[in-house]
Amino acid sequence: MAIKAKKKPDYVLMDKDTKAIVFGYQQNAVQRMLDFDYICRRKDPSVVAIVNPTRDGLHKCFWGTKEIQVPMYKTLEQATKKHPDADVMVNFASMRSAYPSTKEALESETIRTVAIIAEGVPEHRTKELIKIAKDRNKWIIGPATVGGIVAGGFKIGNTAGMLDNIIASKLYRPGSVAYVSKSGGLSNELNNIIANNTDGVYEGIAIGGDRYPGSTFLDHLLRYEKNPRIKMMVMLGEVGGTDEYDVIEAVKEGKIKKPLVAWCIGTCSKVFPADIQFGHAGARAGAEKETADAKNKALKGVGVIVPDTFDDFDKRIKETFDMLVRSGKHTPLPDVEPPKIPIDYAVALKEGIIRKPTQFVSTISDDRGEELRYCGIPISRIFEEGWGLGGVIGLLWFKKKLPKWATEFIEMVVLVTADHGPAVSGAHNAIVAARAGKDLVSSLASGLLTIGPRFGGAVQGSADHFTTYLYQGSDPAFMVKDMKDKNINIQGIGHRIKSVTNPDVRVEILKKYVKKNFPITETLDYALDVEKLTTAKRNNLILNVDGCIGVSFCDMLRSIGYSREEVREFVDLGILNALFVVGRSIGFIGHIIDQKRQKAGLYRHPWDDILYAMPDKPDEVKRDG
Amino acid sequence: MAQRGIREFDGKKMLARYWGEYISKDLSFPGRIVLVDPETKLDDLPNEYSWLKKEKLVVKPDQLFGKRGKHGLIAANVSFEEAKEWIAERMNKKTTIGGVTGTLTHFIIEPYIPHDKEFYIAIKSVREGDTIYFSNHGGVDIESVWDTVAEINVGVMEDIDKINIEDKLPKDTPNENKRVLADFIRGLFRFYRNLGYAYLEINPFVISGKDIVPLDLVARLDDTAVFEFGSKWGDIRFPAPFGRNISKEEAYIKKMDAKSGASLKLTILNPKGRIWTMVAGGGSSVIYADTIVDLGYSDELANYGEYSGNPSTDETYEYAKTVIDLMTRERDIKGRPKFLLIGGGIANFTDVAKTFKGIIMALREYKEKLKKVGVKIYVRRGGPNYREGLKNMKKLGEELGVPIEVYGPETHMTRIVNMALEGS
């Protein structure tokens, strides 16, 4: 694809036509760049692609009020190939990957300028990048910078902060003053000072606080010098390093002629003990020459406009600008009205300007605060006070602080339902799935999906059957007869081996516990009356463990304050199956782990265990039936 | 994070460890050296280092300051008993080096090497690569013999083995020394580059039989490169510069800073000073200190303080409390007012009202003390939600009965310094 855009002068790194690739999935930064573009009335968004090493596809963001999609690629190579018109890369890679990603960008054919945001890039790596950039006639801004801004044109990443700042500093349209500073944090203040005292910023670059910035004060000042739209320049240097002396030399040699107002911060270093490292890696005066005082003096010495203190910086800038205007060298540029950007939903909500109905309601837990809470109880308290599994089920299923007898009962049920050997169909299915090489969750699901009317469903079924007849006021005899008439087995009644004379010890324990502790035992009592009738018919038609759990659980619900209607509601939504799922998952997981640790191979059912009863041929389907 | 000095001990140990790999297989450097700190049991050392009792020794402090000879802090050609006594006399004693007073806590002991010729070498990182400085006249303040120093530039990614070092040695280098020295320079450079050094100076080193012995070594590593070279560096420490005895309050803030994602810095310059600062942002905090100094009030500047990187309300509260507590401990001797400058530039994304919340809590807590000491407060800040933050500060002034003046981005950043100090 040929690059059609007309060639920009060398001194322009970024302007209102610049297209950029953002390296790193920095959603806020991308949105801020697009918002800036929008208020500058750019024709097109400046971000044409995002490089996100972990995901490709499309990234959705706003262009004014409209939503647009920005393509996302896993590699820079793909991004540059698809977007050869992008000549700027805003690099949000970490200190570790800033080097390889910048190197790749500099070595590409299409990227000309790379802004490195990361702090802590090793100095020797930056030096390599500087060499590559120099050899290939390319530009680096940073590392350790917020970037820079071309007013009314292009904004690197998060430069200039929130939209309010940008509008207050009139950055949505070009002024005539260009600045270069080391500090990114202070660039906002410079935007403000320049907006308050001149016709505004034309361009501002923060070269970053490292010892070896990819491009220097001088590099940018020489660009500004060549750009006829820039009328005066501002430089904010600092203690440490000698880069400011290159500027002094250039002024002396007449390479810089435009008015330059400069100040180096860190004049206070002389009153500090030993060598305090200020914020920046490069900011430490090793020699007298590197002090801010020496630099300010030397700048002044060659005719640069230097205030006595930072406090006069604004006045010197204003005087210099006013002089340009008075001498007729410059006519202040007019202001324009920027388009409005709709306020972000999250911001508006926080400020209480808007409201919106919620889509759904949750009443059991909250993960948003300092600490996770179950029904209002912080998780730490649940541990400290030993609420246990039963207590947590009470909070999340019933939103109640259950009494000890209830939580203990729930835990007993979980223990008693945890497993019933490998032969039952649910465990068997879990085992077969595990042996087929399925992962733990899939194998567990295979087991759980078996739970239903015939397997494990008796807990649910018994609760259903017994409460139906009890709550409608039928006596046990009616229930037994009615069920028989309808030809339905009463769920929870009957055992293969156990009988009246050989009772199930699990049932005995549960029954005893419920009778002793529950204030209401109506369903259990009812079921036991039914059992009397059924065992009279046959010895093994006893209330089995599933039935005992089912009816007792309904009594527990009644005992903790639910009405019969509410108990039915719980039963109908399948709460007894839920209880069984919680318990039996423990057993299923046990079987799955067991099989996997044995490295058990694929299970194949033996032929001799199957009666093959295939017909010789299929039935013919006749046309006329 | 930046270039950080390491102990001479660590530099020499590293040199010995990698000598064969990078420097020379013919010449050796045994790297016999012992580090003594306040915990070291001197009497036990000869069990591990038998040479201590067999040879004459050199002892000196190892705390990142130079010119030790000038300050009488080298004992050469001494026995182990003498060395022990020498250290005991100085351990944990205060001493002043170049105007900085600090406590001596670390010493190194090495074998004493009799010699006559001393050489100088330094390698320094520069933007275009690295520069090697070499002279046949080491052991002295090198600035005084700078015309004997040869300068050899090695570009970024340039191979040292392709540079003709022999030709670039100073003219006064005897022919018979040229090869040995050139090989050593190349080797040392490989060591420097492959181990991520940013500065390495050996002044002097001597040639002693089959050994090259570095007598004095100063080195800095670029600590940002720890993820590339950390495994080669081993267990390296970056000691605090000599003379940085930090107060309880500074240590408290430092501890908070280390634990937090935000940045919190406090340096107390003069606890009796009347001007206290609590400024948001690294660059802005320097500018406030600058302006106070440039307006001629450096004697009154009590502290340098900075918070940035979106600290939590708790963190700003603790930070503000520490500063306010320090400044309200006693009245000015002459009864003059004290000033608290709560300054800052225009924040990018930090919620100004939120960070002020912690400061307001602290000010409220110190209401009586602030009034008793006579504190005047000046606030200047911009950025997200600044109007709300400034309004709250203003209200607080009325509530506490403490004078608080507030300004936003329409006022030049440092103007409050002027207003407070010059009353204009």
PDB file of C-alpha atoms in Angstrom, chain A residues 112-229:
ATOM      1  CA  ARG A 112       9.145   7.256  12.796  1.00  0.00           C
ATOM      2  CA  THR A 113       8.530   8.337  16.391  1.00  0.00           C
ATOM      3  CA  VAL A 114       8.236   6.183  19.504  1.00  0.00           C
ATOM      4  CA  ALA A 115       7.121   7.571  22.856  1.00  0.00           C
ATOM      5  CA  ILE A 116       8.286   5.320  25.701  1.00  0.00           C
ATOM      6  CA  ILE A 117       6.137   5.788  28.800  1.00  0.00           C
ATOM      7  CA  ALA A 118       7.730   3.171  31.103  1.00  0.00           C
ATOM      8  CA  GLU A 119       9.898   4.168  34.018  1.00  0.00           C
ATOM      9  CA  GLY A 120      12.908   2.059  34.931  1.00  0.00           C
ATOM     10  CA  VAL A 121      14.174   1.088  31.478  1.00  0.00           C
ATOM     11  CA  PRO A 122      17.843   0.067  31.974  1.00  0.00           C
ATOM     12  CA  GLU A 123      20.137   2.878  30.879  1.00  0.00           C
ATOM     13  CA  HIS A 124      22.283   0.683  28.630  1.00  0.00           C
ATOM     14  CA  ARG A 125      19.129  -0.403  26.772  1.00  0.00           C
ATOM     15  CA  THR A 126      18.036   3.189  26.241  1.00  0.00           C
ATOM     16  CA  LYS A 127      21.496   3.956  24.870  1.00  0.00           C
ATOM     17  CA  GLU A 128      21.122   1.157  22.322  1.00  0.00           C
ATOM     18  CA  LEU A 129      17.734   2.512  21.296  1.00  0.00           C
ATOM     19  CA  ILE A 130      19.183   6.006  20.911  1.00  0.00           C
ATOM     20  CA  LYS A 131      21.871   4.606  18.610  1.00  0.00           C
ATOM     21  CA  ILE A 132      19.336   2.740  16.483  1.00  0.00           C
ATOM     22  CA  ALA A 133      17.117   5.829  16.271  1.00  0.00           C
ATOM     23  CA  LYS A 134      20.047   7.981  15.252  1.00  0.00           C
ATOM     24  CA  ASP A 135      21.236   5.543  12.596  1.00  0.00           C
ATOM     25  CA  ARG A 136      17.745   5.278  11.142  1.00  0.00           C
ATOM     26  CA  ASN A 137      16.868   8.952  11.460  1.00  0.00           C
ATOM     27  CA  LYS A 138      14.050   8.297  13.909  1.00  0.00           C
ATOM     28  CA  TRP A 139      12.784   9.845  17.127  1.00  0.00           C
ATOM     29  CA  ILE A 140      12.342   8.625  20.674  1.00  0.00           C
ATOM     30  CA  ILE A 141      10.399  10.580  23.285  1.00  0.00           C
ATOM     31  CA  GLY A 142      11.096   9.264  26.787  1.00  0.00           C
ATOM     32  CA  PRO A 143      11.543   6.856  28.530  1.00  0.00           C
ATOM     33  CA  ALA A 144       9.858   7.760  31.808  1.00  0.00           C
ATOM     34  CA  THR A 145       7.551  10.371  30.375  1.00  0.00           C
ATOM     35  CA  VAL A 146       3.886  11.131  29.972  1.00  0.00           C
ATOM     36  CA  GLY A 147       4.735  12.028  26.356  1.00  0.00           C
ATOM     37  CA  GLY A 148       3.729  15.284  24.773  1.00  0.00           C
ATOM     38  CA  ILE A 149       1.016  17.162  22.999  1.00  0.00           C
ATOM     39  CA  VAL A 150       0.487  19.086  19.791  1.00  0.00           C
ATOM     40  CA  ALA A 151      -2.319  21.504  20.584  1.00  0.00           C
ATOM     41  CA  GLY A 152      -5.268  21.000  18.264  1.00  0.00           C
ATOM     42  CA  GLY A 153      -3.503  18.039  16.687  1.00  0.00           C
ATOM     43  CA  PHE A 154      -2.264  15.027  18.535  1.00  0.00           C
ATOM     44  CA  LYS A 155      -1.862  13.888  22.110  1.00  0.00           C
ATOM     45  CA  ILE A 156       0.452  11.135  23.327  1.00  0.00           C
ATOM     46  CA  GLY A 157      -1.389   8.852  25.743  1.00  0.00           C
ATOM     47  CA  ASN A 158      -2.300  10.447  29.038  1.00  0.00           C
ATOM     48  CA  THR A 159      -0.567  13.793  28.473  1.00  0.00           C
ATOM     49  CA  ALA A 160      -2.388  16.839  29.901  1.00  0.00           C
ATOM     50  CA  GLY A 161      -4.674  14.827  32.147  1.00  0.00           C
ATOM     51  CA  MET A 162      -8.422  15.109  32.226  1.00  0.00           C
ATOM     52  CA  LEU A 163     -10.490  16.863  29.595  1.00  0.00           C
ATOM     53  CA  ASP A 164     -11.209  19.737  32.020  1.00  0.00           C
ATOM     54  CA  ASN A 165      -7.481  20.490  32.145  1.00  0.00           C
ATOM     55  CA  ILE A 166      -7.173  20.305  28.395  1.00  0.00           C
ATOM     56  CA  ILE A 167     -10.029  22.717  27.864  1.00  0.00           C
ATOM     57  CA  ALA A 168      -8.856  25.072  30.627  1.00  0.00           C
ATOM     58  CA  SER A 169      -5.417  25.195  28.972  1.00  0.00           C
ATOM     59  CA  LYS A 170      -6.941  25.681  25.487  1.00  0.00           C
ATOM     60  CA  LEU A 171      -5.064  22.715  24.095  1.00  0.00           C
ATOM     61  CA  TYR A 172      -7.840  22.010  21.600  1.00  0.00           C
ATOM     62  CA  ARG A 173      -6.372  24.557  19.197  1.00  0.00           C
ATOM     63  CA  PRO A 174      -2.806  25.571  18.395  1.00  0.00           C
ATOM     64  CA  GLY A 175      -1.167  28.592  19.992  1.00  0.00           C
ATOM     65  CA  SER A 176       2.280  29.900  19.177  1.00  0.00           C
ATOM     66  CA  VAL A 177       4.449  28.782  22.097  1.00  0.00           C
ATOM     67  CA  ALA A 178       6.323  25.479  22.192  1.00  0.00           C
ATOM     68  CA  TYR A 179       7.886  24.034  25.298  1.00  0.00           C
ATOM     69  CA  VAL A 180      10.137  21.177  26.269  1.00  0.00           C
ATOM     70  CA  SER A 181      10.480  19.928  29.824  1.00  0.00           C
ATOM     71  CA  LYS A 182      12.009  16.960  31.514  1.00  0.00           C
ATOM     72  CA  SER A 183       9.198  16.356  33.925  1.00  0.00           C
ATOM     73  CA  GLY A 184       5.872  15.081  32.629  1.00  0.00           C
ATOM     74  CA  GLY A 185       4.173  15.974  35.886  1.00  0.00           C
ATOM     75  CA  LEU A 186       5.005  19.619  35.379  1.00  0.00           C
ATOM     76  CA  SER A 187       3.891  19.718  31.769  1.00  0.00           C
ATOM     77  CA  ASN A 188       0.355  20.379  32.930  1.00  0.00           C
ATOM     78  CA  GLU A 189       1.553  23.352  34.896  1.00  0.00           C
ATOM     79  CA  LEU A 190       3.410  24.593  31.817  1.00  0.00           C
ATOM     80  CA  ASN A 191       0.276  24.199  29.711  1.00  0.00           C
ATOM     81  CA  ASN A 192      -1.514  26.298  32.298  1.00  0.00           C
ATOM     82  CA  ILE A 193       1.164  28.974  32.565  1.00  0.00           C
ATOM     83  CA  ILE A 194       1.446  29.309  28.809  1.00  0.00           C
ATOM     84  CA  ALA A 195      -2.343  29.398  28.344  1.00  0.00           C
ATOM     85  CA  ASN A 196      -2.673  32.096  31.016  1.00  0.00           C
ATOM     86  CA  ASN A 197       0.085  34.330  29.652  1.00  0.00           C
ATOM     87  CA  THR A 198       0.221  33.890  25.864  1.00  0.00           C
ATOM     88  CA  ASP A 199      -2.029  32.830  23.005  1.00  0.00           C
ATOM     89  CA  GLY A 200      -1.392  29.213  23.995  1.00  0.00           C
ATOM     90  CA  VAL A 201       0.671  26.102  23.489  1.00  0.00           C
ATOM     91  CA  TYR A 202       1.658  25.034  19.997  1.00  0.00           C
ATOM     92  CA  GLU A 203       3.474  21.917  21.097  1.00  0.00           C
ATOM     93  CA  GLY A 204       4.887  20.559  24.338  1.00  0.00           C
ATOM     94  CA  ILE A 205       7.196  17.612  24.861  1.00  0.00           C
ATOM     95  CA  ALA A 206       8.247  16.024  28.144  1.00  0.00           C
ATOM     96  CA  ILE A 207      11.528  14.279  27.377  1.00  0.00           C
ATOM     97  CA  GLY A 208      11.415  12.203  30.570  1.00  0.00           C
ATOM     98  CA  GLY A 209      13.414  12.045  33.736  1.00  0.00           C
ATOM     99  CA  ASP A 210      16.022   9.430  32.848  1.00  0.00           C
ATOM    100  CA  ARG A 211      19.740  10.091  32.586  1.00  0.00           C
ATOM    101  CA  TYR A 212      19.673   9.421  28.854  1.00  0.00           C
ATOM    102  CA  PRO A 213      16.453  10.740  27.357  1.00  0.00           C
ATOM    103  CA  GLY A 214      15.803   9.365  23.870  1.00  0.00           C
ATOM    104  CA  SER A 215      15.596  12.891  22.534  1.00  0.00           C
ATOM    105  CA  THR A 216      17.019  15.937  24.276  1.00  0.00           C
ATOM    106  CA  PHE A 217      16.031  19.516  24.997  1.00  0.00           C
ATOM    107  CA  LEU A 218      18.147  20.608  22.069  1.00  0.00           C
ATOM    108  CA  ASP A 219      16.656  18.093  19.627  1.00  0.00           C
ATOM    109  CA  HIS A 220      13.213  19.545  20.202  1.00  0.00           C
ATOM    110  CA  LEU A 221      14.244  23.175  20.428  1.00  0.00           C
ATOM    111  CA  LEU A 222      15.952  22.855  17.030  1.00  0.00           C
ATOM    112  CA  ARG A 223      12.715  21.438  15.604  1.00  0.00           C
ATOM    113  CA  TYR A 224      10.759  24.315  17.139  1.00  0.00           C
ATOM    114  CA  GLU A 225      13.272  26.779  15.766  1.00  0.00           C
ATOM    115  CA  LYS A 226      12.589  25.548  12.241  1.00  0.00           C
ATOM    116  CA  ASN A 227       8.820  25.536  12.572  1.00  0.00           C
ATOM    117  CA  PRO A 228       7.531  28.925  11.359  1.00  0.00           C
ATOM    118  CA  ARG A 229       4.308  28.591  13.341  1.00  0.00           C
TER     119      ARG A 229
END
